Short mmCIF file of C-alpha atoms in Angstrom, two decimals:
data_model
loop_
_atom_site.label_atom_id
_atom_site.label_comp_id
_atom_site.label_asym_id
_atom_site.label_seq_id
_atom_site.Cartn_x
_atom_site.Cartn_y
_atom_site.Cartn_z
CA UNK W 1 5.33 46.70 29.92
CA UNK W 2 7.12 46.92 26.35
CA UNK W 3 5.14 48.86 23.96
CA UNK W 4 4.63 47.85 19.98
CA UNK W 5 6.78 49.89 17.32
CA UNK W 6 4.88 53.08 15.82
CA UNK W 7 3.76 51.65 12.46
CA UNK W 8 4.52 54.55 11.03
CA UNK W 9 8.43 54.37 12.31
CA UNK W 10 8.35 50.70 11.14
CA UNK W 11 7.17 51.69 7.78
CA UNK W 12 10.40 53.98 7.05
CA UNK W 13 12.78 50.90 7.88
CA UNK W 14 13.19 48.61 5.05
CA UNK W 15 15.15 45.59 7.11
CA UNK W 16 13.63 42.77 7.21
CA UNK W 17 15.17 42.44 10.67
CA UNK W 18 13.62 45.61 12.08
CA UNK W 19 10.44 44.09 11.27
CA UNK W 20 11.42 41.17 12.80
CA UNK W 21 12.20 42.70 15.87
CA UNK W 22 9.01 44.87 16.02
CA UNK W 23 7.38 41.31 16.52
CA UNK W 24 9.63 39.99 19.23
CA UNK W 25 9.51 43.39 20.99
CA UNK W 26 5.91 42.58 22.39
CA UNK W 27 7.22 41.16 25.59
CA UNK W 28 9.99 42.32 27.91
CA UNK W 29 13.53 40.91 27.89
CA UNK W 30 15.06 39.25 30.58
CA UNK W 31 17.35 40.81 32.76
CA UNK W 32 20.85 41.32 31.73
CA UNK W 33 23.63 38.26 32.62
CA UNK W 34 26.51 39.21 34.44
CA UNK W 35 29.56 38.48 31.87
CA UNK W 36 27.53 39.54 28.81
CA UNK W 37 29.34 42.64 26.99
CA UNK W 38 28.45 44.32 23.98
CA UNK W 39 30.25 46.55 21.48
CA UNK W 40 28.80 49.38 23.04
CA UNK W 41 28.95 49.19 27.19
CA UNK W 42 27.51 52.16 27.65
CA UNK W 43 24.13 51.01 25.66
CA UNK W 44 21.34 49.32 28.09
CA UNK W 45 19.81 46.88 26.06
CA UNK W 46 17.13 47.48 24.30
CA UNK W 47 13.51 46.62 25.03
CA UNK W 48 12.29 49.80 27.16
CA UNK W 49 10.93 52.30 24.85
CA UNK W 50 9.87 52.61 20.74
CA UNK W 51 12.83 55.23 20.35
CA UNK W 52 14.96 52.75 21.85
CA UNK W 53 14.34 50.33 19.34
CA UNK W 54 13.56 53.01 16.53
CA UNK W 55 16.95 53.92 16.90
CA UNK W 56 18.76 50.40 15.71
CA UNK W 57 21.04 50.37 12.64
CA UNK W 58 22.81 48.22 13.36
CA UNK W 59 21.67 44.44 14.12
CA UNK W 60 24.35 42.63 15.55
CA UNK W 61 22.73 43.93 19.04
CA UNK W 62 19.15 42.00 17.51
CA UNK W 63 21.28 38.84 16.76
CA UNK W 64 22.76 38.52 20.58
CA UNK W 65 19.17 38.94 22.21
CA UNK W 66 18.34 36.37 19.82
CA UNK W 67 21.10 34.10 20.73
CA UNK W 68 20.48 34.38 24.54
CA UNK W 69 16.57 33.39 23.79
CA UNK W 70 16.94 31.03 21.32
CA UNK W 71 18.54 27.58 21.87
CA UNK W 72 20.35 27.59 18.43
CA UNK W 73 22.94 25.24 17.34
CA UNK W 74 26.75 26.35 16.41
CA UNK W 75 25.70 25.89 12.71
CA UNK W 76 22.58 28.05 13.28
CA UNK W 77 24.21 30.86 15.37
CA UNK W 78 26.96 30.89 12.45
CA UNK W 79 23.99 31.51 10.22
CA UNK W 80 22.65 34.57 12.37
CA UNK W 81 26.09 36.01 12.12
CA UNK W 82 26.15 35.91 8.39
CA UNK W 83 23.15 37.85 7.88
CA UNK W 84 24.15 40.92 10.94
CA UNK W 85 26.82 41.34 8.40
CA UNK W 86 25.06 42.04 5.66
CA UNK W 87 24.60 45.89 5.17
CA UNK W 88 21.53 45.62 2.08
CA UNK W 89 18.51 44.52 2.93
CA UNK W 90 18.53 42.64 -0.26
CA UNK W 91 21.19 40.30 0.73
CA UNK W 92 19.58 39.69 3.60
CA UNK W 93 16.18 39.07 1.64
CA UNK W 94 17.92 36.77 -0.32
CA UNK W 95 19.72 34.59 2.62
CA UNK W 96 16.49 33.92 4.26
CA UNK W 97 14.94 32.71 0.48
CA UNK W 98 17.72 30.80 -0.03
CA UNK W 99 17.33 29.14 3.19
CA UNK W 100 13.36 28.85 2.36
CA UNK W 101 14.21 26.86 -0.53
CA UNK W 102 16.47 24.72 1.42
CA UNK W 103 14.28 23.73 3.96
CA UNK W 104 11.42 22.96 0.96
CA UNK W 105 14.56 20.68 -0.30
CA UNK W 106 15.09 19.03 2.69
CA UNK W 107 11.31 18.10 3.67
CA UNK W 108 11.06 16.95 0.03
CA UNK W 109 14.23 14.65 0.15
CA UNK W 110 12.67 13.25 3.74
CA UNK W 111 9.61 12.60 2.11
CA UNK W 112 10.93 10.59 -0.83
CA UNK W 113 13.49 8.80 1.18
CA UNK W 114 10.93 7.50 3.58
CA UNK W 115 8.72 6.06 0.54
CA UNK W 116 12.30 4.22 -0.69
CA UNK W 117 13.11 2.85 2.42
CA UNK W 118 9.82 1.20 3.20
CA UNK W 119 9.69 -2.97 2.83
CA UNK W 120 7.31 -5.26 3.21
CA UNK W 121 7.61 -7.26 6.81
CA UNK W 122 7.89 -10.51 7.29
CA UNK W 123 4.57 -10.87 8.43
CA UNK W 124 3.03 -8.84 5.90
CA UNK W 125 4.44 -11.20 3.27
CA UNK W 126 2.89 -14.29 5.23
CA UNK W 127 -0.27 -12.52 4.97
CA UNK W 128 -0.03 -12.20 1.11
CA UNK W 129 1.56 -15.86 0.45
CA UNK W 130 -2.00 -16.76 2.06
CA UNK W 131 -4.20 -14.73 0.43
CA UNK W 132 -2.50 -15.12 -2.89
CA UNK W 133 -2.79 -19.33 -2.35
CA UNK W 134 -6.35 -18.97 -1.19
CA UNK W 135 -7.82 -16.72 -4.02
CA UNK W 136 -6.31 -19.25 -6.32
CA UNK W 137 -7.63 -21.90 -4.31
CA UNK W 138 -11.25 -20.17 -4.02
CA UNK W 139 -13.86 -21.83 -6.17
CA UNK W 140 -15.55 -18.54 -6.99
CA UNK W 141 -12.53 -16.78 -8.87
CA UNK W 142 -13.43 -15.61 -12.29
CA UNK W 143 -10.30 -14.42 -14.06
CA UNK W 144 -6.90 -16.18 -12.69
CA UNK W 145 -4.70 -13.69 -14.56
CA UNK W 146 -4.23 -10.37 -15.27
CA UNK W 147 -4.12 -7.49 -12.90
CA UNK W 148 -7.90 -8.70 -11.17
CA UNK W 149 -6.67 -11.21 -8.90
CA UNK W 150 -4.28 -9.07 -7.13
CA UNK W 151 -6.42 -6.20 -6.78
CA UNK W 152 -8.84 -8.86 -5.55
CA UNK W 153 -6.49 -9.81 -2.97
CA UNK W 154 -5.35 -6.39 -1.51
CA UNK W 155 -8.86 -5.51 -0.95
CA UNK W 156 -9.81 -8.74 0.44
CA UNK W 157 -6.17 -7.83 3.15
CA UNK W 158 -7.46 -4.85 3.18
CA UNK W 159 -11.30 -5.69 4.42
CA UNK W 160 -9.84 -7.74 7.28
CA UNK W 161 -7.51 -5.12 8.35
CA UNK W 162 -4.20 -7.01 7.72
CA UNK W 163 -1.53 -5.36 10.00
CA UNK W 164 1.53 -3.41 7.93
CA UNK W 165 -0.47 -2.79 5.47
CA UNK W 166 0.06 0.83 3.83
CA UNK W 167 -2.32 3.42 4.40
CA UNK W 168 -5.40 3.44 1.41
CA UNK W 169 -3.61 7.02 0.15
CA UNK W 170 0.24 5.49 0.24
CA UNK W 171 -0.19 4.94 -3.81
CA UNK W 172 3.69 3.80 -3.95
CA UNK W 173 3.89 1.16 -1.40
CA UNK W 174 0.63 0.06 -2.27
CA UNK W 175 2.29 -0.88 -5.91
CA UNK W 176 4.84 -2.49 -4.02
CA UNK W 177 2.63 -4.37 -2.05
CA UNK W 178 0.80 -5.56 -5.49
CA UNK W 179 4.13 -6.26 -7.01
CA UNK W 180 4.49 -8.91 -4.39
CA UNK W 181 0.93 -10.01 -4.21
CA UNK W 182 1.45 -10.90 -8.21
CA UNK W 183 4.89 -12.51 -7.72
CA UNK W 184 2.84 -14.90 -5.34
CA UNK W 185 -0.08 -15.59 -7.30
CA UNK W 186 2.52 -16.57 -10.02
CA UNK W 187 3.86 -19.04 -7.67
CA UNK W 188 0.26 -20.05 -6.77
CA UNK W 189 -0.99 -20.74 -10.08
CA UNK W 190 2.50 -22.85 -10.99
CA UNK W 191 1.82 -25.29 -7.90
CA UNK W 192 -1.62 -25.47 -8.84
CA UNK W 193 -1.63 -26.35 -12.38
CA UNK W 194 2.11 -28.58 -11.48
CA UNK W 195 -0.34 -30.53 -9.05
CA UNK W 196 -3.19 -31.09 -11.36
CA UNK W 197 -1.28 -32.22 -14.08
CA UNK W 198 1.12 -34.70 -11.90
CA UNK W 199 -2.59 -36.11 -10.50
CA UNK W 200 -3.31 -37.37 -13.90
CA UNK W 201 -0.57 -39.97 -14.09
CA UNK W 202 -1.30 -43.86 -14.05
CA UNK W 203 0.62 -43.89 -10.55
CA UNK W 204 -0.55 -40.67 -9.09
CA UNK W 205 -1.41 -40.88 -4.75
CA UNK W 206 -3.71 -37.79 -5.89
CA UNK W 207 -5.97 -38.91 -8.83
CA UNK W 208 -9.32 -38.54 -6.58
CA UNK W 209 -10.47 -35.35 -6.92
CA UNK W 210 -10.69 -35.80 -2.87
CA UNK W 211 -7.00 -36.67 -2.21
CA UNK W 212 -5.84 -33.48 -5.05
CA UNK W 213 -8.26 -31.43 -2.86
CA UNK W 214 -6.49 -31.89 0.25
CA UNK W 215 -2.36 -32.14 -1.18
CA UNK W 216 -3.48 -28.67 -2.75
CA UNK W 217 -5.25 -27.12 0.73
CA UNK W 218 -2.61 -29.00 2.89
CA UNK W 219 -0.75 -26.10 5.25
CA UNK W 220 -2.71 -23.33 4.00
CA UNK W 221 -6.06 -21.72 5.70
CA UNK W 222 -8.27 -22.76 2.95
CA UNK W 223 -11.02 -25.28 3.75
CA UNK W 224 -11.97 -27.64 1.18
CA UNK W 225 -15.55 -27.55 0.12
CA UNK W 226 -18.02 -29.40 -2.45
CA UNK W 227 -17.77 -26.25 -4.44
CA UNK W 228 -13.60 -26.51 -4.60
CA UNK W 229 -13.71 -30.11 -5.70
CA UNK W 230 -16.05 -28.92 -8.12
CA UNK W 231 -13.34 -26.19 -9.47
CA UNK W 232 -11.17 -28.84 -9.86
CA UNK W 233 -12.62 -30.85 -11.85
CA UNK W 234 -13.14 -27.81 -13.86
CA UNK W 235 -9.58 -27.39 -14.41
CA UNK W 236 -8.54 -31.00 -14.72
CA UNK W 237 -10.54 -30.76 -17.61
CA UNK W 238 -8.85 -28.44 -18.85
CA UNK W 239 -5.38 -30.42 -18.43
CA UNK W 240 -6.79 -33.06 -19.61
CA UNK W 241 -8.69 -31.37 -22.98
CA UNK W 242 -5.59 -29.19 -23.59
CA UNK W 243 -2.64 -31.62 -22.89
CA UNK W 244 -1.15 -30.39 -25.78
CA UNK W 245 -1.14 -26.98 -25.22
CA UNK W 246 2.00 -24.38 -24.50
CA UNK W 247 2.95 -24.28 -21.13
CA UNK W 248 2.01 -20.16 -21.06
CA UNK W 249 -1.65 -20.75 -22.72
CA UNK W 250 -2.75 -23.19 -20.23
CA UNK W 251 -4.14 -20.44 -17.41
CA UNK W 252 -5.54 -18.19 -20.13
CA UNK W 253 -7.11 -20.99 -21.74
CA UNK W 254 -8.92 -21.29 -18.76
CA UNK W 255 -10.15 -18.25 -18.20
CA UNK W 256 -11.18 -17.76 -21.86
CA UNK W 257 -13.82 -21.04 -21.12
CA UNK W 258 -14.60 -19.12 -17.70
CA UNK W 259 -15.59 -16.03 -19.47
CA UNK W 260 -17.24 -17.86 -22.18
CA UNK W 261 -19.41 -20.00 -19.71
CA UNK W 262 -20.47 -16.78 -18.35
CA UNK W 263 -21.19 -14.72 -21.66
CA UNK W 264 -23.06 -17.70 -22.33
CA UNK W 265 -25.23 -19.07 -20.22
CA UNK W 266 -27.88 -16.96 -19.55
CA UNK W 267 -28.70 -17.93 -15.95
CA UNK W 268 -26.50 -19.43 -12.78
CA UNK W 269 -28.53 -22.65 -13.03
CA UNK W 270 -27.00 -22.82 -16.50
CA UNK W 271 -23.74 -21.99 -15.49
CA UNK W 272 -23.88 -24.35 -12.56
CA UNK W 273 -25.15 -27.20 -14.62
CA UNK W 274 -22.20 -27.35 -17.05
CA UNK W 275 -20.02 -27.31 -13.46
CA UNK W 276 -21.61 -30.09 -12.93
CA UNK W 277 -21.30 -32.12 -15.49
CA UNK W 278 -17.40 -31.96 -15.38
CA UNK W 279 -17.56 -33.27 -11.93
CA UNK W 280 -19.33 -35.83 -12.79
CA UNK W 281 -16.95 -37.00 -15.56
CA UNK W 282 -14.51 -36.23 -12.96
CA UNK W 283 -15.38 -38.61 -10.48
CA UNK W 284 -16.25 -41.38 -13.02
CA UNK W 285 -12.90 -41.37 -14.58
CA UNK W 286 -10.83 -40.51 -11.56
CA UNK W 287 -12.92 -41.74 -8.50
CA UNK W 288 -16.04 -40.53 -5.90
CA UNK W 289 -14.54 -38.09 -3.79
CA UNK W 290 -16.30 -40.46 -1.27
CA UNK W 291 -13.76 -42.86 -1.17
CA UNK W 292 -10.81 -40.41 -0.35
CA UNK W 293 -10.28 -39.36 3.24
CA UNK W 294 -11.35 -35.42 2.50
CA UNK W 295 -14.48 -34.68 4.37
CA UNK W 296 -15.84 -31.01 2.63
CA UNK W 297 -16.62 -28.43 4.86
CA UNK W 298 -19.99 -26.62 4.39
CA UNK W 299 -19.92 -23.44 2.74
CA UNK W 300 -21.64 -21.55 5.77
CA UNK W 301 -19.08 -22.31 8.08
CA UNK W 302 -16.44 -20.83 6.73
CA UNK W 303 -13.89 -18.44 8.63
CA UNK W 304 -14.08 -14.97 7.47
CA UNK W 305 -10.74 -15.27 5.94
CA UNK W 306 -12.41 -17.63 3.32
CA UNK W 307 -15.92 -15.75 3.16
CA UNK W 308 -14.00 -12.69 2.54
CA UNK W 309 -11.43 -14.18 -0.18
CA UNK W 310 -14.69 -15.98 -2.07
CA UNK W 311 -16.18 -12.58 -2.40
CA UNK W 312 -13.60 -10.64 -3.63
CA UNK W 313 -12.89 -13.83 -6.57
CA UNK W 314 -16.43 -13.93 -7.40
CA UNK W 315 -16.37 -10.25 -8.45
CA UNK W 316 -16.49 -10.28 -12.54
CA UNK W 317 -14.22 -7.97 -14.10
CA UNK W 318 -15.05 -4.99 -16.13
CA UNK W 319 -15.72 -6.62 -19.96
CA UNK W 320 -17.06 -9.91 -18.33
CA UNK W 321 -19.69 -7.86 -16.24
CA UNK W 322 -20.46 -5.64 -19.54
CA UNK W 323 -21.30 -8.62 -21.73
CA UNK W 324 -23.00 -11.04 -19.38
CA UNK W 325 -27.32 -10.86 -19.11
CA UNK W 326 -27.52 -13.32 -16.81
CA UNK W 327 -30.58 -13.91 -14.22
CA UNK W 328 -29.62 -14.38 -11.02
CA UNK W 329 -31.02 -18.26 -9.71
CA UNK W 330 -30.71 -18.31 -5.97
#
């Protein structure tokens, strides 16, 4: 059995090699190859005894045991023969730092070149063109720009467990994830307010609330309800109160009436009232949503895909939530 260096004889050698070796020296070497020759043929190799050991200056002897042990590559071996040249051990010291600092190069280059080369899938992008149509679509959204929608949005994906989604702690593909989710809510909000305003024409197939409730949810998974024809009407209003308004004002506009409604009106029977009415007016001017071929699906049948989307839009954002003294009216 190989015995452990004298701490005291390891304590007078200052290469970092010789300490080294004092650590692989704990087990016993395998038997010598026929073929192998060393400098010195005369020399067993060592591994029997402390003196043995003790009695290394030089450690191109260390390097070959290491070579026959280790599975190295050509590169690495080349490595090991650059430092049994060295004579300080401050050149040596300074090899093995400098190959520290390589490897803490190396990991670091990985790491940011694995954030760089991640894309959205397909199929996550599906997922987002969804949930981006459906929050705009939901009749419980409260802001429909700004950053809230598509915050909304990832954790609504993120609820359901949407596969390729980044990890919660992945901060930078997260963003990119958002970047997309807001590029589709932009594309969202320009079909939606392009429909609304095209239903308004003399001529239009879609001036019932009813029929613009169904072109809008038509090859998407959101299921029109009373509450979405509702929303609607809120926003026709809108197109038709504002028609002269800049193209860029028109969604702020609204939610500047959606977060005075709420600032407002003290309780949700309030708030639902003045809803309400615009339907009303809606389906007087327009057409009962009766007379269209859109049957409404009840709100507690929903899929959770809907449920989950409603939620999330329903949330008020910071200021709105700060300002409002509503009483809850179940």
């Amino acid at each position: 059995m190989a015995q452990t260096m004298d701490p005291n004889i390891l304590a007078a050698h200052e290469d970092p090699s010789l300490r080294f070796l004092a650590h692989i020296n704990t087990f016993d070497p395998p038997p010598t190859a026929p073929g192998d020759d060393f400098e010195d043929s005369d020399r067993e190799e060592p591994g029997g005894s402390t003196s043995e050991l003790a009695s290394i200056k030089d450690v191109s002897m260390l390097i070959k045991i290491i070579k026959r042990r280790k599975k190295l590559s050509n590169e690495a071996n080349s490595k090991l023969d650059t430092y049994a040249q060295m004579t300080l051990p401050e050149e040596r010291a300074a090899l093995l730092f400098a190959e520290v600092v390589e490897i803490v190069d190396i990991m670091k280059s990985t790491a940011q070149h694995r954030v760089e080369e991640w894309k959205i899938s397909e199929n996550l992008k599906k997922s987002i063109t969804t949930f981006a149509k459906g929050i705009i679509l939901s009749p419980t959204i409260t802001m429909y720009r700004g950053n809230g929608p598509a915050e909304k949005v990832l954790r609504a994906m993120q609820a359901l467990g949407i596969r390729d989604l980044p990890n919660p702690d992945d901060i930078a593909n997260l963003q990119k994830v958002l970047a997309e989710v807001r590029h589709q809510l932009t594309i969202a909000r320009n079909q939606v307010k392009t429909r609304i305003h095209e239903s308004l024409e003399e001529d239009s197939l879609t001036r019932n609330v009813g029929d613009l409730a169904m072109l809008l949810t038509a090859g998407t998974s959101v299921q029109p309800t009373l509450q979405f024809l509702i929303r609607l009407a809120f926003l026709r209003w809108h197109a038709i109160s504002f028609a002269d308004l800049e193209e860029n004002q028109w969604w702020p506009r609204v939610d500047g009436t959606l977060k005075t409604w709420r600032t407002t009106c003290d309780t949700e029977l309030k708030l639902n009232t003045a809803f309400n009415a615009m339907y009303v007016q809606d389906k007087e001017k327009f057409g009962d949503p009766t007379e269209s071929e859109l049957q409404p699906h009840d709100i507690r049948n929903l899929p959770a895909f809907q449920l989950t989307i409603d939620r999330e839009a329903s949330k008020l954002d910071t200021a709105t939530r700060a300002g409002s003294k509503r009483r809850r009216v179940d």
